[in-house]
Structures are given as structure tokens and as C-alpha cells.
Coordinates of N, CA and C in Angstrom, one line a residue:
X87 N 95.4 35.0 -63.6 CA 95.0 35.8 -62.7 C 95.4 35.6 -61.3
X88 N 95.6 36.7 -60.6 CA 96.0 36.6 -59.2 C 94.9 36.3 -58.4
X89 N 95.1 35.8 -57.1 CA 94.2 35.4 -56.2 C 94.0 36.5 -55.3
X90 N 93.7 37.7 -55.6 CA 93.7 38.9 -54.8 C 92.3 38.9 -54.1
X91 N 92.3 39.4 -52.9 CA 90.8 39.5 -52.0 C 91.0 40.9 -51.7
X92 N 89.7 41.3 -51.2 CA 89.5 42.7 -50.7 C 88.9 42.7 -49.3
X93 N 88.9 43.8 -48.8 CA 88.4 44.2 -47.5 C 86.9 43.7 -47.5
X94 N 86.2 44.1 -48.4 CA 84.7 43.9 -48.5 C 84.5 42.4 -48.8
X95 N 85.4 41.7 -49.5 CA 85.2 40.3 -49.6 C 85.4 39.6 -48.2
X96 N 86.5 39.9 -47.3 CA 86.8 39.3 -46.3 C 85.5 39.5 -45.2
X97 N 85.1 40.8 -45.2 CA 84.0 41.1 -44.3 C 82.8 40.3 -44.6
X98 N 82.6 40.0 -46.0 CA 81.4 39.2 -46.4 C 81.6 37.7 -45.9
X99 N 82.9 37.1 -45.9 CA 83.2 36.0 -45.4 C 82.9 35.8 -43.9
X100 N 83.3 36.8 -43.2 CA 83.1 36.9 -41.7 C 81.5 36.9 -41.3
X101 N 80.8 37.7 -42.1 CA 79.4 37.8 -41.9 C 78.6 36.3 -42.3
X102 N 79.2 35.9 -43.3 CA 78.6 34.5 -43.7 C 78.9 33.5 -42.6
X103 N 80.1 33.3 -42.1 CA 80.5 32.5 -41.1 C 79.4 32.6 -39.8
X104 N 79.4 33.8 -39.5 CA 78.4 34.2 -38.4 C 77.0 33.9 -38.7
X105 N 76.5 34.4 -39.9 CA 75.0 34.0 -40.3 C 74.8 32.7 -40.3
X106 N 75.6 31.7 -40.8 CA 75.5 30.3 -41.0 C 75.8 29.6 -39.7
X107 N 76.2 30.2 -38.6 CA 76.5 29.5 -37.5 C 77.7 28.7 -37.5
X108 N 78.6 28.7 -38.4 CA 79.8 28.0 -38.7 C 80.8 28.2 -37.5
X109 N 80.7 29.4 -36.8 CA 81.6 29.7 -35.8 C 81.3 28.7 -34.7
X110 N 80.0 28.4 -34.5 CA 79.7 27.4 -33.5 C 80.1 25.9 -33.8
X111 N 80.5 25.8 -34.9 CA 81.0 24.5 -35.4 C 82.4 24.4 -35.3
X112 N 83.1 25.4 -34.9 CA 84.6 25.5 -34.9 C 85.2 26.3 -35.9
X113 N 84.7 26.8 -36.9 CA 85.3 27.7 -37.9 C 85.6 29.0 -37.1
X114 N 86.7 29.4 -36.9 CA 87.1 30.5 -36.1 C 88.2 31.3 -36.7
X115 N 88.9 30.9 -37.6 CA 90.0 31.5 -38.2 C 89.8 32.2 -39.7
X116 N 90.1 33.4 -39.7 CA 90.2 34.0 -41.0 C 91.8 34.3 -41.4
X117 N 92.2 33.4 -42.3 CA 93.6 33.5 -42.6 C 93.8 34.0 -44.0
X118 N 94.4 35.0 -44.2 CA 94.7 35.7 -45.6 C 96.1 35.1 -46.1
X119 N 96.2 34.7 -47.4 CA 97.3 34.2 -48.0 C 98.0 35.4 -48.6
X120 N 98.7 35.3 -49.6 CA 99.5 36.2 -50.3 C 98.6 37.3 -51.0
X121 N 99.2 38.4 -51.4 CA 98.7 39.5 -52.2 C 97.7 40.4 -51.4
X122 N 97.6 40.4 -50.3 CA 97.0 41.4 -49.3 C 98.0 42.8 -49.2
X123 N 99.3 42.6 -49.3 CA 100.0 43.6 -49.0 C 100.3 44.6 -50.4
X124 N 100.7 45.9 -50.1 CA 101.0 46.7 -51.2 C 102.5 46.1 -51.8
X125 N 102.7 46.6 -53.0 CA 103.9 46.2 -53.5 C 105.3 46.6 -52.9
X126 N 105.2 47.6 -52.2 CA 106.5 48.1 -51.4 C 106.0 48.3 -50.0
X127 N 107.1 48.3 -49.3 CA 107.0 48.8 -47.9 C 106.8 50.3 -47.8
X128 N 106.4 50.8 -46.6 CA 106.1 52.2 -46.5 C 107.4 52.9 -46.2
X129 N 107.4 54.0 -46.2 CA 108.6 54.9 -46.1 C 109.6 54.6 -44.6
X130 N 108.9 54.1 -43.7 CA 109.6 53.7 -42.5 C 110.0 52.2 -42.5
X131 N 109.7 51.5 -43.6 CA 110.1 50.0 -43.7 C 109.2 49.2 -43.4
X132 N 108.0 49.5 -43.1 CA 106.8 48.5 -42.5 C 106.1 48.0 -43.9
X133 N 105.5 46.8 -43.6 CA 104.6 46.3 -44.5 C 103.4 47.1 -44.4
X134 N 102.7 47.3 -45.6 CA 101.5 48.0 -45.6 C 100.3 47.1 -46.6
X135 N 99.1 47.2 -46.1 CA 98.2 46.6 -47.1 C 97.9 47.4 -48.3
X136 N 97.5 46.7 -49.3 CA 97.3 47.3 -50.6 C 96.1 48.5 -50.2
X137 N 96.4 49.7 -50.6 CA 95.5 50.8 -50.1 C 94.2 50.5 -51.1
X138 N 94.2 50.0 -52.3 CA 93.1 49.9 -53.0 C 92.0 48.8 -52.5
X139 N 92.6 47.7 -52.1 CA 91.8 46.7 -51.6 C 91.4 46.6 -50.2
X140 N 92.3 47.4 -49.4 CA 92.1 47.5 -48.0 C 92.2 48.8 -47.6
X141 N 91.3 49.7 -48.0 CA 91.4 51.1 -47.8 C 91.3 51.4 -46.2
X142 N 90.7 50.6 -45.3 CA 90.5 51.0 -43.9 C 91.8 50.4 -43.2
X143 N 92.6 49.8 -43.8 CA 93.8 49.2 -43.1 C 93.7 47.9 -42.5
X144 N 94.5 47.2 -42.2 CA 94.4 46.0 -41.5 C 94.0 45.9 -39.9
X145 N 94.4 47.0 -39.2 CA 93.9 47.1 -37.8 C 92.4 47.1 -37.9
X146 N 91.8 47.9 -38.7 CA 90.4 48.2 -38.7 C 89.7 46.8 -39.1
X147 N 90.4 45.9 -40.1 CA 89.9 44.9 -40.4 C 89.9 43.7 -39.4
X148 N 91.1 43.8 -38.7 CA 91.2 42.9 -37.6 C 90.2 43.1 -36.3
X149 N 89.9 44.3 -36.2 CA 88.9 44.8 -35.1 C 87.6 44.3 -35.6
X150 N 87.3 44.4 -36.8 CA 86.0 43.8 -37.4 C 85.8 42.3 -37.3
X151 N 86.9 41.6 -37.5 CA 87.0 40.1 -37.3 C 86.9 39.7 -35.9
X152 N 87.6 40.4 -35.0 CA 87.6 40.1 -33.5 C 86.2 40.5 -33.0
X153 N 85.5 41.6 -33.4 CA 84.2 42.0 -32.9 C 83.1 40.8 -33.4
X154 N 83.5 40.1 -34.2 CA 82.7 38.9 -34.7 C 82.9 37.7 -33.9
X155 N 84.0 37.7 -33.1 CA 84.4 36.6 -32.2 C 85.2 35.5 -33.0
X156 N 85.9 36.1 -34.0 CA 86.9 35.1 -34.9 C 88.3 35.6 -34.7
X157 N 89.2 34.9 -35.2 CA 90.6 35.0 -35.3 C 91.2 35.5 -36.5
X158 N 92.2 36.2 -36.6 CA 92.8 36.6 -38.0 C 94.3 36.4 -38.1
X159 N 94.7 35.9 -39.2 CA 96.0 35.7 -39.5 C 96.5 36.2 -40.9
X160 N 97.6 36.4 -41.0 CA 98.1 37.0 -42.3 C 99.4 36.3 -42.9
X161 N 99.4 36.0 -43.9 CA 100.7 35.3 -44.7 C 101.8 36.3 -44.8
X162 N 103.1 36.0 -44.6 CA 104.2 36.6 -45.0 C 105.2 35.5 -45.4
X163 N 106.2 35.9 -45.9 CA 107.2 35.0 -46.5 C 108.7 35.3 -45.8
X164 N 109.4 34.2 -45.6 CA 110.7 34.3 -45.0 C 111.6 34.8 -45.9
X165 N 111.5 34.8 -47.1 CA 112.3 35.4 -48.1 C 112.1 36.9 -48.3
X166 N 112.8 37.4 -49.4 CA 112.6 38.9 -49.8 C 111.5 39.3 -50.4
X167 N 110.9 38.3 -51.0 CA 109.7 38.4 -51.8 C 108.7 37.2 -51.7
X168 N 107.5 37.7 -51.7 CA 106.5 36.6 -51.6 C 106.4 35.7 -53.0
X169 N 105.7 34.6 -52.8 CA 105.8 33.7 -53.9 C 104.9 34.1 -55.0
X170 N 103.9 34.9 -54.6 CA 102.8 35.3 -55.6 C 103.1 36.9 -55.9
X171 N 103.5 37.3 -57.0 CA 103.3 38.7 -57.5 C 104.6 39.4 -56.9
X172 N 105.4 38.8 -56.2 CA 106.8 39.5 -55.6 C 106.4 40.6 -54.7
X173 N 105.6 40.5 -53.6 CA 105.4 41.5 -52.8 C 106.2 41.4 -51.6
X174 N 106.7 42.4 -50.7 CA 107.8 42.3 -49.9 C 107.6 41.1 -48.9
X175 N 108.6 40.4 -48.8 CA 108.9 39.3 -48.0 C 109.4 39.8 -46.5
X176 N 109.5 39.1 -45.7 CA 110.1 39.3 -44.1 C 111.5 39.4 -44.0
X177 N 112.3 38.7 -44.9 CA 113.6 38.6 -44.7 C 114.4 40.0 -44.3
X178 N 115.0 40.0 -43.2 CA 115.7 41.0 -42.8 C 114.8 42.0 -41.9
X179 N 113.5 41.7 -42.0 CA 112.5 42.5 -41.3 C 111.7 41.9 -40.3
X180 N 112.3 40.7 -39.7 CA 111.4 39.9 -38.8 C 110.8 40.7 -37.6
X181 N 111.7 41.3 -37.0 CA 111.2 42.1 -35.7 C 110.2 43.2 -36.1
X182 N 110.6 43.9 -37.2 CA 109.5 44.8 -37.6 C 108.2 44.4 -38.0
X183 N 108.2 43.2 -38.8 CA 107.0 42.7 -39.4 C 106.3 42.0 -38.1
X184 N 106.9 41.5 -37.3 CA 106.3 40.8 -36.0 C 105.6 42.0 -35.3
X185 N 106.1 43.1 -35.1 CA 105.6 44.1 -34.3 C 104.4 44.7 -35.0
X186 N 104.5 44.9 -36.5 CA 103.5 45.4 -37.2 C 102.4 44.6 -37.0
X187 N 102.4 43.1 -37.2 CA 101.4 42.3 -37.0 C 100.8 42.4 -35.5
X188 N 101.6 42.5 -34.6 CA 101.0 42.8 -33.3 C 100.2 44.0 -33.2
X189 N 100.7 45.0 -33.8 CA 100.1 46.3 -33.7 C 98.7 46.3 -34.5
X190 N 98.6 45.6 -35.5 CA 97.4 45.5 -36.3 C 96.4 44.6 -35.5
X191 N 96.9 43.6 -34.5 CA 96.0 42.7 -33.7 C 96.0 41.4 -34.3
X192 N 96.9 41.0 -34.9 CA 96.9 39.6 -35.6 C 96.9 38.6 -34.7
X193 N 96.3 37.6 -34.7 CA 96.5 36.4 -33.8 C 97.4 35.4 -34.1

């Protein structure tokens, strides 16, 4: 089985960190590994989140995480495909992907 997470699950983790006071102990980062993206880039060549698992999009999720006082990071791959389930990698798209992550508010 793939290790796929959802928007709801990430928000639950954020809420749990805050509720337990773990942020006060230094837990500040929400970092998502592979399998957050759709299986293809969009029509303009940008990475896009899996619409089923992240229906509000990454900008909205980043805003939720930041509003909780936490930081957010996403995995990408320097190759053409990610190591898990072959989603789009950043090879040949570094500038576009860096700008996409910046537009979404990644830390």
C-alpha cells in the first residue's frame, strides 16, 4: 500500500500538535513526503496536488498550517519521476517548481 495522506489528515496533525502544546517544545514543521501530487502536471506544466486528497489545494493548506504558527514543506524529486508511485519529478522544471512552491507559501 502507498503511504498517501490527505488534507484532512494533515490538518488533524496540525491541530494535534497545537492541542498537545508540542509547538512549544520545538515541533514546528509539517513536512510531506511523496504522493501528495497528482499523477501529472497541469496543462501549463506546473505540479498540482492530488485533487481527491487535497481538494482545497496546497495554498489553502499552507495558510492553515501557517495560521497555526507552524511551517510547511513539500517533497519533490530531482529526477523525472518521484521514487514512490512515479509522480512528476522536478527534472527540467526546477524554476517552475520553485516558483510554484513559493506561490503556495512553502517554507
